[in-house]
XYZ file of C-alpha atoms in Angstrom:
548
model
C 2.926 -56.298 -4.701
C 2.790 -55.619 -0.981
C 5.763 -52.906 0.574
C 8.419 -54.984 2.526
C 10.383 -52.407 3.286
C 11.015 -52.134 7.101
C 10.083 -48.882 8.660
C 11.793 -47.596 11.653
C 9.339 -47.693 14.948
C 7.709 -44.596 15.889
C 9.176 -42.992 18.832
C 7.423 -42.627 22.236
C 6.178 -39.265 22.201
C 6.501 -38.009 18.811
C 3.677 -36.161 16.815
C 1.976 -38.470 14.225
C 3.051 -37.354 10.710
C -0.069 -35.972 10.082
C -0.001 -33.284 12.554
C 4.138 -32.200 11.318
C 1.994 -31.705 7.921
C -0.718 -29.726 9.248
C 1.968 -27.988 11.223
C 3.916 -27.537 8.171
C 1.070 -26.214 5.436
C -0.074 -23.864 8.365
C 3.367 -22.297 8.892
C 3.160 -22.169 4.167
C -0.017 -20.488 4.524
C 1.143 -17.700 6.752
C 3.992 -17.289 4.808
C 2.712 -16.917 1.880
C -0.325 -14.218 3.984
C 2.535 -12.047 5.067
C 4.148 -12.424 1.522
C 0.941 -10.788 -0.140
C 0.858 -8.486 2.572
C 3.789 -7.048 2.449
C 4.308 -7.158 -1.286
C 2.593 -3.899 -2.657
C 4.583 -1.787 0.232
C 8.018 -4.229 -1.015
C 7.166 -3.190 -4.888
C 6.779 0.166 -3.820
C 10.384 0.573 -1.738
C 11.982 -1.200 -5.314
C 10.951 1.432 -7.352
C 11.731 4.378 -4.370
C 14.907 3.178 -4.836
C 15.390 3.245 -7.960
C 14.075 6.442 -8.263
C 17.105 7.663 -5.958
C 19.171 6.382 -7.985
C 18.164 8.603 -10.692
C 19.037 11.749 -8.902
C 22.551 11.238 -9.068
C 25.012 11.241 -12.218
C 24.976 10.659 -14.980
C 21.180 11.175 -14.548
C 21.246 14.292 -12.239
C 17.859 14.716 -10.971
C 18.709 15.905 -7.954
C 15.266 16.354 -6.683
C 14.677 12.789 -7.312
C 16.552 12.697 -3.928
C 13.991 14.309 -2.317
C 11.535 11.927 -3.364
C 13.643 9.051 -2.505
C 14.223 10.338 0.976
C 9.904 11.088 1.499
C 8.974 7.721 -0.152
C 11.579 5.670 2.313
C 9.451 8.199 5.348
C 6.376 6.857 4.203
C 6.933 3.501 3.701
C 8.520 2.393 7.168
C 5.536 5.275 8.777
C 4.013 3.487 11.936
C 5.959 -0.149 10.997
C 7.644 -2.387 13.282
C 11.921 -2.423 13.623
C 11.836 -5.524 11.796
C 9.566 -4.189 8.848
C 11.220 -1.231 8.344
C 14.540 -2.997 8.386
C 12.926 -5.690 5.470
C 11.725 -2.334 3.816
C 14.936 -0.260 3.776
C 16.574 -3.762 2.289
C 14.256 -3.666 -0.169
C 14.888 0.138 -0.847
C 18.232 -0.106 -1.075
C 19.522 -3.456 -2.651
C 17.859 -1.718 -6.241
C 19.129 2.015 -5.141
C 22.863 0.633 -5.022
C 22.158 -1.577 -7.812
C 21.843 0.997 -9.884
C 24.326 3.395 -8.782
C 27.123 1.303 -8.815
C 26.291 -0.141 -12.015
C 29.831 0.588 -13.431
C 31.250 -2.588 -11.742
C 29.401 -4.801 -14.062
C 33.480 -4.470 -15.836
C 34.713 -6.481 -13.139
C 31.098 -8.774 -13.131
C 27.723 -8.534 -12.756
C 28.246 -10.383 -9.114
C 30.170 -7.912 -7.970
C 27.481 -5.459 -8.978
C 25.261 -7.152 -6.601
C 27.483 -8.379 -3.853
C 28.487 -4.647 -3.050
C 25.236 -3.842 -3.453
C 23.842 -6.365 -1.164
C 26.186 -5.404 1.595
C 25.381 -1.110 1.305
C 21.802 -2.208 1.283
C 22.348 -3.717 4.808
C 23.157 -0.103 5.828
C 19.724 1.222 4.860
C 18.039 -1.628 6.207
C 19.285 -0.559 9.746
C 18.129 2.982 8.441
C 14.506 1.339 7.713
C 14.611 -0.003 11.377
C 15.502 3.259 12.356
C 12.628 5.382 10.676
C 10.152 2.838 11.783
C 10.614 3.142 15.621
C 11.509 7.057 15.397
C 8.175 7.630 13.500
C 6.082 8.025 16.538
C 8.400 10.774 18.169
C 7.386 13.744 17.685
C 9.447 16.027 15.257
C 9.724 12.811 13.627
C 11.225 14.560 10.108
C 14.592 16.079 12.443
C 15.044 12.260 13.573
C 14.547 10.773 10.260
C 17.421 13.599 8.787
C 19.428 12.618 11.540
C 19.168 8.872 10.848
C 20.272 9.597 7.100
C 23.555 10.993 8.488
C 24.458 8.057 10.940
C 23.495 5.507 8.210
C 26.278 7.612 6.120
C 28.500 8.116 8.917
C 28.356 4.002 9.492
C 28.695 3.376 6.094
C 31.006 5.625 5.225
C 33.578 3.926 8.171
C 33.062 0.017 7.997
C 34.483 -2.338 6.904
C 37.502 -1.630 5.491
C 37.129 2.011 5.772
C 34.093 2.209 4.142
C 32.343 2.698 1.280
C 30.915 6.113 0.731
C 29.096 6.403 -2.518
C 25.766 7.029 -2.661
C 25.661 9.557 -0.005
C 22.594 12.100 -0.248
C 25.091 14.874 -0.386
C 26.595 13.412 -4.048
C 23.157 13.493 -5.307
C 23.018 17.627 -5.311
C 26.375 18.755 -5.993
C 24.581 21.559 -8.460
C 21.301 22.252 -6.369
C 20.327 24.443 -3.996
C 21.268 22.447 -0.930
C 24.779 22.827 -2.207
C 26.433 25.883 -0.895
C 25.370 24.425 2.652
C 28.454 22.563 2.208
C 30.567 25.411 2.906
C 29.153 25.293 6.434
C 28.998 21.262 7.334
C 30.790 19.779 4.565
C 28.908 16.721 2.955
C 27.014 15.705 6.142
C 25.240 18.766 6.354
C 23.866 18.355 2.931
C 22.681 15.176 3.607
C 20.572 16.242 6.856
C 19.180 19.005 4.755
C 18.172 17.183 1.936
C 16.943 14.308 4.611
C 15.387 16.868 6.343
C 13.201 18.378 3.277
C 12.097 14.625 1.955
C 11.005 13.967 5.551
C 8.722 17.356 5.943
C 7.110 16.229 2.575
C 6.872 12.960 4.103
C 5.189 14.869 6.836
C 3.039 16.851 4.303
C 1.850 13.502 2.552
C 0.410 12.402 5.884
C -1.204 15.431 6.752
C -2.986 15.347 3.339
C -3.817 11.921 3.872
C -5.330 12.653 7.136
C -7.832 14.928 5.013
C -10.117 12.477 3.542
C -13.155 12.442 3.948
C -12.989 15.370 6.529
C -14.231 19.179 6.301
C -11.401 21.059 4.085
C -11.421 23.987 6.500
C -7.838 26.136 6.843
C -7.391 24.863 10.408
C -7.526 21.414 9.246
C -4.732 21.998 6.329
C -2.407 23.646 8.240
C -0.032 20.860 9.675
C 0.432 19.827 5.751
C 0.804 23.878 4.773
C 3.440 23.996 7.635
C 4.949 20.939 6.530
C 5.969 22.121 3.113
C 6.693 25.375 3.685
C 9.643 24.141 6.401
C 10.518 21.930 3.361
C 10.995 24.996 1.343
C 12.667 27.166 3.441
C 14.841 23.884 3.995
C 15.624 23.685 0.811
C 16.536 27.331 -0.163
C 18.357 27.911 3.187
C 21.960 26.781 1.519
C 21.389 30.248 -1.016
C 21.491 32.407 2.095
C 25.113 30.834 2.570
C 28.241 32.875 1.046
C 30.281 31.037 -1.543
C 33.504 32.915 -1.183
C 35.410 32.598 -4.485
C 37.779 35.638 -5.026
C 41.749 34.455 -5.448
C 44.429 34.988 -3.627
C 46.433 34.123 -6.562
C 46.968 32.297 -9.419
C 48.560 30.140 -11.285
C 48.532 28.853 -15.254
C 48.292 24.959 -15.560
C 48.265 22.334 -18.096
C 46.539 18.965 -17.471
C 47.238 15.951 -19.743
C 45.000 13.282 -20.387
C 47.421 11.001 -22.441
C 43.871 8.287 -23.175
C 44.472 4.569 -22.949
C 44.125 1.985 -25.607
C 40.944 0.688 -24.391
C 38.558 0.612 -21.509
C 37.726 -2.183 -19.119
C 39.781 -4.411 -17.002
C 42.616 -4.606 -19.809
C 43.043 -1.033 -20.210
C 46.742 -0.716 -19.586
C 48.107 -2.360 -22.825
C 51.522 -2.752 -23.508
C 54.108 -1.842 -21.467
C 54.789 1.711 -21.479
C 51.787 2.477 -24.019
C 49.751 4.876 -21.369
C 53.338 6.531 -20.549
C 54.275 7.221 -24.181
C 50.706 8.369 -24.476
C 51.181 11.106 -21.832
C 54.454 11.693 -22.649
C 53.610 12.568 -25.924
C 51.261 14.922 -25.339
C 53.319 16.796 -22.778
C 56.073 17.083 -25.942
C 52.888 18.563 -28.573
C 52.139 21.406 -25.844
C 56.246 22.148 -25.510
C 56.380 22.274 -29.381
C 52.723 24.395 -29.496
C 54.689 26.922 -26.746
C 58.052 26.877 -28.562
C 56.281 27.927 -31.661
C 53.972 30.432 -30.337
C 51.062 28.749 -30.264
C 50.464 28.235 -26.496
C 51.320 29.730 -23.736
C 54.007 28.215 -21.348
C 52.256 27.057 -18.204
C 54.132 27.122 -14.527
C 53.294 23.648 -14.217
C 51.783 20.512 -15.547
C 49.655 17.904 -14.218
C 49.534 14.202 -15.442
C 46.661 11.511 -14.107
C 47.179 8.768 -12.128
C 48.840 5.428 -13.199
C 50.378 7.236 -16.039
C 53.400 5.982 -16.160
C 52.471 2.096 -15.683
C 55.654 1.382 -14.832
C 57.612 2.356 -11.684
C 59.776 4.847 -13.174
C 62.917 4.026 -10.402
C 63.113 0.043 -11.250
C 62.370 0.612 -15.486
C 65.331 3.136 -16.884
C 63.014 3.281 -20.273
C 60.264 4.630 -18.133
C 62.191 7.162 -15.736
C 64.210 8.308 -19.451
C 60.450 8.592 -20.858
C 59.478 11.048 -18.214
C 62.598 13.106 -17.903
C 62.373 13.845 -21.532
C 58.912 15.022 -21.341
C 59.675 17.303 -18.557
C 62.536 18.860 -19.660
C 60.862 19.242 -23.065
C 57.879 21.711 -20.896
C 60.388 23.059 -19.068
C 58.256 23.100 -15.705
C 57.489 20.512 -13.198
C 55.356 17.837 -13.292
C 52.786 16.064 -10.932
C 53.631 12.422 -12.483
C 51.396 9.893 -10.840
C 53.167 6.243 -11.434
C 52.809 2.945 -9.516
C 56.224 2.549 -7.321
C 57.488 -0.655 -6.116
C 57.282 -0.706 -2.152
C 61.603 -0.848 -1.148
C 61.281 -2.941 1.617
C 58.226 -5.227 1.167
C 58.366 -6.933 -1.944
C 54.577 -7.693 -3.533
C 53.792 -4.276 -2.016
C 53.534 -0.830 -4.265
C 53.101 2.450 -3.811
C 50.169 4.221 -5.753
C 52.071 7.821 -6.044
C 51.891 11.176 -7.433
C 55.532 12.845 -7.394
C 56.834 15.944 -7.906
C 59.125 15.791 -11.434
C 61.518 18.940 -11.497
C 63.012 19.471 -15.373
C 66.378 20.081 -13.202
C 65.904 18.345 -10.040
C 64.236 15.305 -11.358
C 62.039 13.187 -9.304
C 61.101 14.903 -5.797
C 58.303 15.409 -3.099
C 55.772 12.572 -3.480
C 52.244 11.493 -2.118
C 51.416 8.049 -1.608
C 47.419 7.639 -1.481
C 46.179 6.638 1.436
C 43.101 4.939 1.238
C 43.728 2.064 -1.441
C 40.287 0.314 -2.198
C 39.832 -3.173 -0.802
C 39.304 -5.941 -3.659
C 40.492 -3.573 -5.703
C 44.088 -2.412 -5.011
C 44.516 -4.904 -2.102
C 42.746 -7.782 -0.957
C 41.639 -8.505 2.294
C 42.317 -11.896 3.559
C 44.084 -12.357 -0.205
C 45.423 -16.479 0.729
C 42.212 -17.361 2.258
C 39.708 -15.834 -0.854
C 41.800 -16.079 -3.336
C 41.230 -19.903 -3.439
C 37.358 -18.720 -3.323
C 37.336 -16.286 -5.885
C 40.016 -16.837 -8.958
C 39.528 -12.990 -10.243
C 41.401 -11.683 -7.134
C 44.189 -12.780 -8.755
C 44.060 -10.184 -11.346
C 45.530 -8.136 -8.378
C 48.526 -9.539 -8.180
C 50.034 -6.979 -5.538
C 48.505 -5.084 -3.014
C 48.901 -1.212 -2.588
C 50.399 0.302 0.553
C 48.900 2.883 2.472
C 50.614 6.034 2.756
C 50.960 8.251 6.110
C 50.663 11.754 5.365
C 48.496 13.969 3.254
C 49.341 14.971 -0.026
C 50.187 18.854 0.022
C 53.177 19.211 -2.366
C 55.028 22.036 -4.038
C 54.616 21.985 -7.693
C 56.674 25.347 -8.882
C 54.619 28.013 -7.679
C 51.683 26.876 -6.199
C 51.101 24.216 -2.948
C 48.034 21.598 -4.226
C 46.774 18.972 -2.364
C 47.057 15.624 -4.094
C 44.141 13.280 -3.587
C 44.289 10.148 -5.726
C 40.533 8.768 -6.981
C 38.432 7.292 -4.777
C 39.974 9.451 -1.916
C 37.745 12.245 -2.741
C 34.664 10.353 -1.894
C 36.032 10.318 1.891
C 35.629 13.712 3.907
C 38.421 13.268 6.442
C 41.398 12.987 3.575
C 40.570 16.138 1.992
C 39.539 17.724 4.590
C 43.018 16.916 6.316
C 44.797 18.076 2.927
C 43.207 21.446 2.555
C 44.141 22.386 6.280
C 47.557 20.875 5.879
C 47.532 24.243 3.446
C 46.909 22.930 0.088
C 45.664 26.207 -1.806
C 44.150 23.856 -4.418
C 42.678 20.612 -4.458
C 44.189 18.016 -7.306
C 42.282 14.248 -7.954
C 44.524 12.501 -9.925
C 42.481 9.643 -10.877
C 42.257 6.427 -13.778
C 38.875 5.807 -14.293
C 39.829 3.756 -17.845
C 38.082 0.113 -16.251
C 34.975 2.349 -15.813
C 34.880 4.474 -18.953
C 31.362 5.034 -20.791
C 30.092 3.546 -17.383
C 28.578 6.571 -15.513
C 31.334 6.451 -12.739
C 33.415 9.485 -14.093
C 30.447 11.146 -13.847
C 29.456 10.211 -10.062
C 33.109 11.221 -9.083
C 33.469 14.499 -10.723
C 30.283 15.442 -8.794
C 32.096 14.495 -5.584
C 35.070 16.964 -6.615
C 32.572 19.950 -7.062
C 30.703 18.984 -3.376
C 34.646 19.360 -2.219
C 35.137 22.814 -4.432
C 32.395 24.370 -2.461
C 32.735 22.586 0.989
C 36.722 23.747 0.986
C 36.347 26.913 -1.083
C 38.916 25.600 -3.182
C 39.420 25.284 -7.022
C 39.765 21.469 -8.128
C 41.868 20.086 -10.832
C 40.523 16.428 -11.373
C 43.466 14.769 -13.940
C 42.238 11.470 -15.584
C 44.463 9.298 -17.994
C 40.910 8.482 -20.077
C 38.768 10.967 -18.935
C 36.759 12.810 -17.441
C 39.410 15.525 -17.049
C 38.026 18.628 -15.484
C 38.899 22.217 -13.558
C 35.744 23.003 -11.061
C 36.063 26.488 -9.962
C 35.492 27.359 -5.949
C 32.026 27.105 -6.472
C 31.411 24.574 -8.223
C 31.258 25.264 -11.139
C 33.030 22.928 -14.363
C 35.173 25.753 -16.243
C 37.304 23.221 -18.210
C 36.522 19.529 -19.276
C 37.887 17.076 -21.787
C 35.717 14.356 -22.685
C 35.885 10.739 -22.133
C 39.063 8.853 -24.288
C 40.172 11.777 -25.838
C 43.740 12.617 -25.609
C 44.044 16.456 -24.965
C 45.542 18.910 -22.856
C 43.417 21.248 -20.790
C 45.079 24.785 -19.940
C 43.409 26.642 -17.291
C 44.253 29.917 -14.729
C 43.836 27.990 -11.608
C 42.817 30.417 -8.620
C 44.741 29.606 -5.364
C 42.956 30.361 -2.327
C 43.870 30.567 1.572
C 40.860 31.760 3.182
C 39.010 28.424 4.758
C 35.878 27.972 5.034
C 33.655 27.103 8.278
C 33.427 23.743 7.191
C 36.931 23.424 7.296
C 37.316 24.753 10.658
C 34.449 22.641 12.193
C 35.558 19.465 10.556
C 33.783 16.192 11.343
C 32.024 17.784 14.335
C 28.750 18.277 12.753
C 28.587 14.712 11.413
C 29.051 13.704 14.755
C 26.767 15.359 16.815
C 23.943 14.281 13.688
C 25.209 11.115 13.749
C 24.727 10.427 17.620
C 21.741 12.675 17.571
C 20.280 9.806 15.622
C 20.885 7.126 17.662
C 19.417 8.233 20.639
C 16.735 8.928 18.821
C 16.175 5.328 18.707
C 16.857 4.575 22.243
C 14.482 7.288 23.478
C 11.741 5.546 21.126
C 12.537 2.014 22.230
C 12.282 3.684 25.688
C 9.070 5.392 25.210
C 7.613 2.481 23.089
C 8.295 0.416 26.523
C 6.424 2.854 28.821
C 3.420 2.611 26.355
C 3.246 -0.909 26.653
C 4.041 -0.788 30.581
C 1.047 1.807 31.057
C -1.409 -0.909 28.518
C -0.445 -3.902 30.686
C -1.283 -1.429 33.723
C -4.533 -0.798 32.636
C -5.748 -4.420 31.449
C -4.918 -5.016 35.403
C-alpha cells in the first residue's frame, strides 16, 4: 500500500539527507579511530592508578607511589593539554576509587561521585605534565605540579578534600623524616620528584634501542636514577628530634560501639555507658592495685551521644565516671548549639572530677555531606539520604590547645588531621602533644582507620610531637615523635590503652616555616605552565616564520 503520509518540504538550502549521513558515519568513524587510539595508553593510566592506590593503607606499599607518580610522567610524555587532561581522568577516577573505598557504607554512588570530582583534580594535573614535558628539567616541574594539584585540592570546595595526598602514602618510608622540614608538601615534591627522575630514566632507556650501548650514551638514564636515589634517601640525612621535655601517664578509652556502619550509635546512651564503663574497670584495677593511676584520661569522639548539658542521665553518667578515676577527662560529646537551634557543636571538653565540665574545643572543619550539608533545602529534595543528617555541625573559632591536669594537648577531632593548617595552628598555639579524637565506627573493617592513623604519624614527625589518636571503635593508637605506633588497640575492642606520653616544646622547622613551602611549590608549578604555553607559542611563531 502506497505511503500517504505528508512530508514536510525540504528547505531552501539545506543538505540532502544523504550528505547529514555521510557527515554523520564520518564524524562515528573518527570517533571510534581516536577511541582505539587512545585506548591502550587509557588501559594503561587505569591500572597506574590503581597501582597508587596500593601504596597507601591498609596496603602500604609505599613505593607503589613511586611508580604511580613515573607511570602518570610517562603517559601524558610529549601529549597535548587536552590528552593529558583525558589521561590524568583516567588515572585518577580508579586511584580515588579505590582509596576511598570505605564510603561504599554510605553507597556505592557516593564512592564514585567523590571520586569523580578528586579525579577532576588530576586531570588538570595530566594537562599540566603534558605541556611541562618539553621544558627542560621537566621531573622539578612535574614534582611541582603534584604539590599545586594537592594544594588545589586540598582547598576547594568546601575546604577541600585532602586524602590521597602523596605524602599519606609514605608515612613509614624514607621520604618521611623530610616532613620535619616542609611538613606534608615537602613529601609530596620529593616523592613526585623521585617518580619523575625514573620517569626520566625510562625515557633515556628507551632512547637506547637499537643504538650503540656505549657509557656516553647511558649516562642521562644513569644520572636519572641516581638523582632519584639520592632523592629518595635525602629525608635520612634529616634529624628526628624525639627526646622529652616531660611526661605525662595517660589512659585512653575506647568504650566500642554496638555495631559498625551508618547505625552505629544504638540506643540512647549505649556508646556513653560503654565508655563510662570502662573508665569505672581502670578506677577499680587502680583502687585494687592492679594499675597504675594515670594524671589523666582521654575518651574518643562522640562518646557521649548525647549532649551531656540538655540530658541530666548523660551529664550524671559522666560525672560518675570521672570522679570514679579521680583525674580529668577529655570527654568528646555532641553539644546542642545555644543560640541556633538545628545547629551542634562537635566538642571535646575538659571534665574536672571537682570542677566538672570546663575548657572545650569545638572542631573546626566539620565535613560537608557529612556533618552539614551544603545547600541542605535545595538537595535534600534531590537526594533523600541527606536527611540522615538531620542537623548540621557548627564550626568552631579557635584551635584546640586545652589543659588536661598536667599537660597542654592539642585537640584535633578526625578528619581535621588530614588538613595541615589546623594542626599546624594547634601545635604553635603550644600544644605539647597532639590528641585526634576521632569515631571511625561507620567505617570500621573498611581500611579508613588505617589511612587516618597514617596521617597522625606524617603529623608526629612533621610537628615533633607525640600523638594520642582516641577512637570509640578503633583504631586507638599512641605514635611516638617519630612515628613510630608504641600503643594500639584493635578495631571493636573495648580496652583501655595506658601509655607515658612524652611532652615536647622544641618545634620543628616545619613548624616555623608553615605553609610557605607549599606555596612557593605550588606557584612554582603554575608558571611552569605559563612559561610552556609561552614557549610552545614561540615554536609555532618561529614554524609559521619559516613556511613564509
Amino acid at each position: 500500500m502506497p505511503d500517504t503520509t505528508a512530508r514536510p518540504a525540504r528547505k531552501a538550502g539545506t543538505v540532502p539527507s544523504g550528505s547529514d549521513a555521510a557527515a554523520g558515519r564520518g564524524r562515528g568513524r573518527r570517533f571510534a579511530a581516536l577511541v582505539r587510539r587512545e585506548a591502550p595508553r587509557t588501559a594503561i593510566a587505569v591500572l597506574g592508578g590503581l597501582v597508587l592506590a596500593l601504596a597507601f593503607p591498609p596496603y602500604d606499599l609505599w613505593p607503589l607511589s613511586l611508580v604511580g607518580v613515573a607511570a602518570l610522567g610517562l603517559l601524558t610524555r610529549g601529549r597535548t593539554a587536552r590528552q593529558g587532561a583525558w589521561t590524568g581522568f583516567a588515572f585518577g577516577l580508579p586511584f580515588f576509587f579505590l582509596l576511598l573505598k570505605w564510603l561504599h557504607v554510605v553507597g556505592w554512588d557516593a564512592v564514585f561521585g567523590l571520586a569523580l570530582v578528586q579525579a577532576l583534580y588530576v586531570a588538570l594535573l595530566g594537562a599540566g605534565l603534558a605541556r611541562t614535558s618539553r621544558l627542560k628539567y621537566g621531573p622539578v616541574w612535574a614534582a611541582c605540579l603534584w604539590v599545586t594539584e594537592e594544594w588545589a585540592r586540598d582547598r576547594v570546595p568546601f575546604g577541600g578534600f585532602p586524602w590521597g595526598r602523596l605524602a599519606f602514602a609514605n608515612t613509614g618510608s624514607p621520604f618521611t623524616p623530610l616532613a620535619a622540614l616542609g611538613g606534608a608538601p615537602l613529601v609530596t615534591f620529593a616523592v613526585a620528584l623521585s617518580g619523575s627522575l625514573l620517569a626520566a630514566a625510562a625515557v633515556a632507556l628507551w632512547r637506547l634501542r637499537g643504538k650503540g650501548r656505549s657509557v656516553r650514551a647511558a649516562l642521562p638514564a644513569v644520572e636519572a636514577v641516581g638523582l632519584a636515589a639520592a632523592v629518595s634517601v635525602s629525608g635520612l640525612l634529616v634529624p628526628v628530634h624525639t627526646d622529652a621535655d616531660d611526661r605525662v601517664d595517660i589512659a585512653v578509652v575506647q568504650g566500642n560501639v554496638q555495631k559498625p556502619g551508618m547505625d552505629f550509635l544504638g540506643r540512647p546512651m549505649k556508646i556513653l555507658d560503654n565508655h563510662a564503663t570502662a573508665t569505672e574497670k581502670l578506677a577499680a584495677d587502680v583502687k585494687a592495685g592492679k594499675a597504675k593511676k594515670p594524671d589523666l584520661v582521654i575518651w574518643p569522639e562522640n562518646a557521649s551521644d548525647l549532649d551531656p548539658f540538655r540530658y541530666p542521665q548523660a551529664y550524671d553518667r559522666i560525672e560518675a565516671a570521672v570522679k570514679s578515676i579521680g583525674v580529668p577527662v577529655l570527654v568528646g560529646a555532641l553539644v546542642d548549639h545555644p543560640d541556633k537551634p538545628g545547629y551542634v557543636f562537635n566538642q571535646g571538653i575538659v571534665w574536672d572530677p571537682v570542677k566538672g565540665p570546663g575548657a572545650s574545643y569545638t572542631k573546626q572543619h566539620p565535613v560537608p555531606f557529612g556533618e552539614y550539608v551544603p545547600f541542605r533545602e535545595q538537595l535534600s529534595k534531590v537526594i533523600t539520604r541527606f536527611q540522615r543528617v538531620p542537623r548540621d555541625f557548627y564550626p568552631g573559632a579557635h584551635t584546640g590547645v586545652l589543659a588536661v591536669g598536667p599537660a597542654r594537648l592539642g585537640d584535633v577531632i578526625c578528619f581535621e588531621v588530614a588538613y595541615d593548617e589546623i594542626v599546624h595552628d594547634t601545635v604553635n598555639a603550644g600544644a605539647r602533644a597532639l590528641v585526634v579524637q576521632t569515631n571511625n565506627a561507620t567505617y570500621g573493617r573498611t581500611g579508613q582507620p588505617e589511612q587516618q592513623l597514617a596521617m597522625s604519624k606524617l603529623r608526629a614527625v612533621e610537628h615533633g610531637r607525640a600523638v594520642v589518636t582516641a577512637a570509640t571503635s578503633g583504631i586507638s593508637a599512641v605514635v611516638a615523635p617519630d612515628g613510630t605506633v608504641t600503643h594500639k588497640i584493635p578495631e571493636f575492642t573495648q580496652g583501655v590503652l595506658r601509655a607515658s606520653l612524652p611532652l615536647r616544646d622544641e618545634k620543628t622547622v616545619a613548624d616555623r616555616v608553615g605553609a610557605v613551602p607549599e606555596w612557593v611549590l605550588a606557584i612554582v608549578g603554575l608558571l611552569s605552565c605559563v612559561a610552556a604555553a609561552v614557549v610552545g607559542r614561540r615554536g609555532r611563531g618561529k614554524d609559521e616564520k619559516g613556511q613564509q
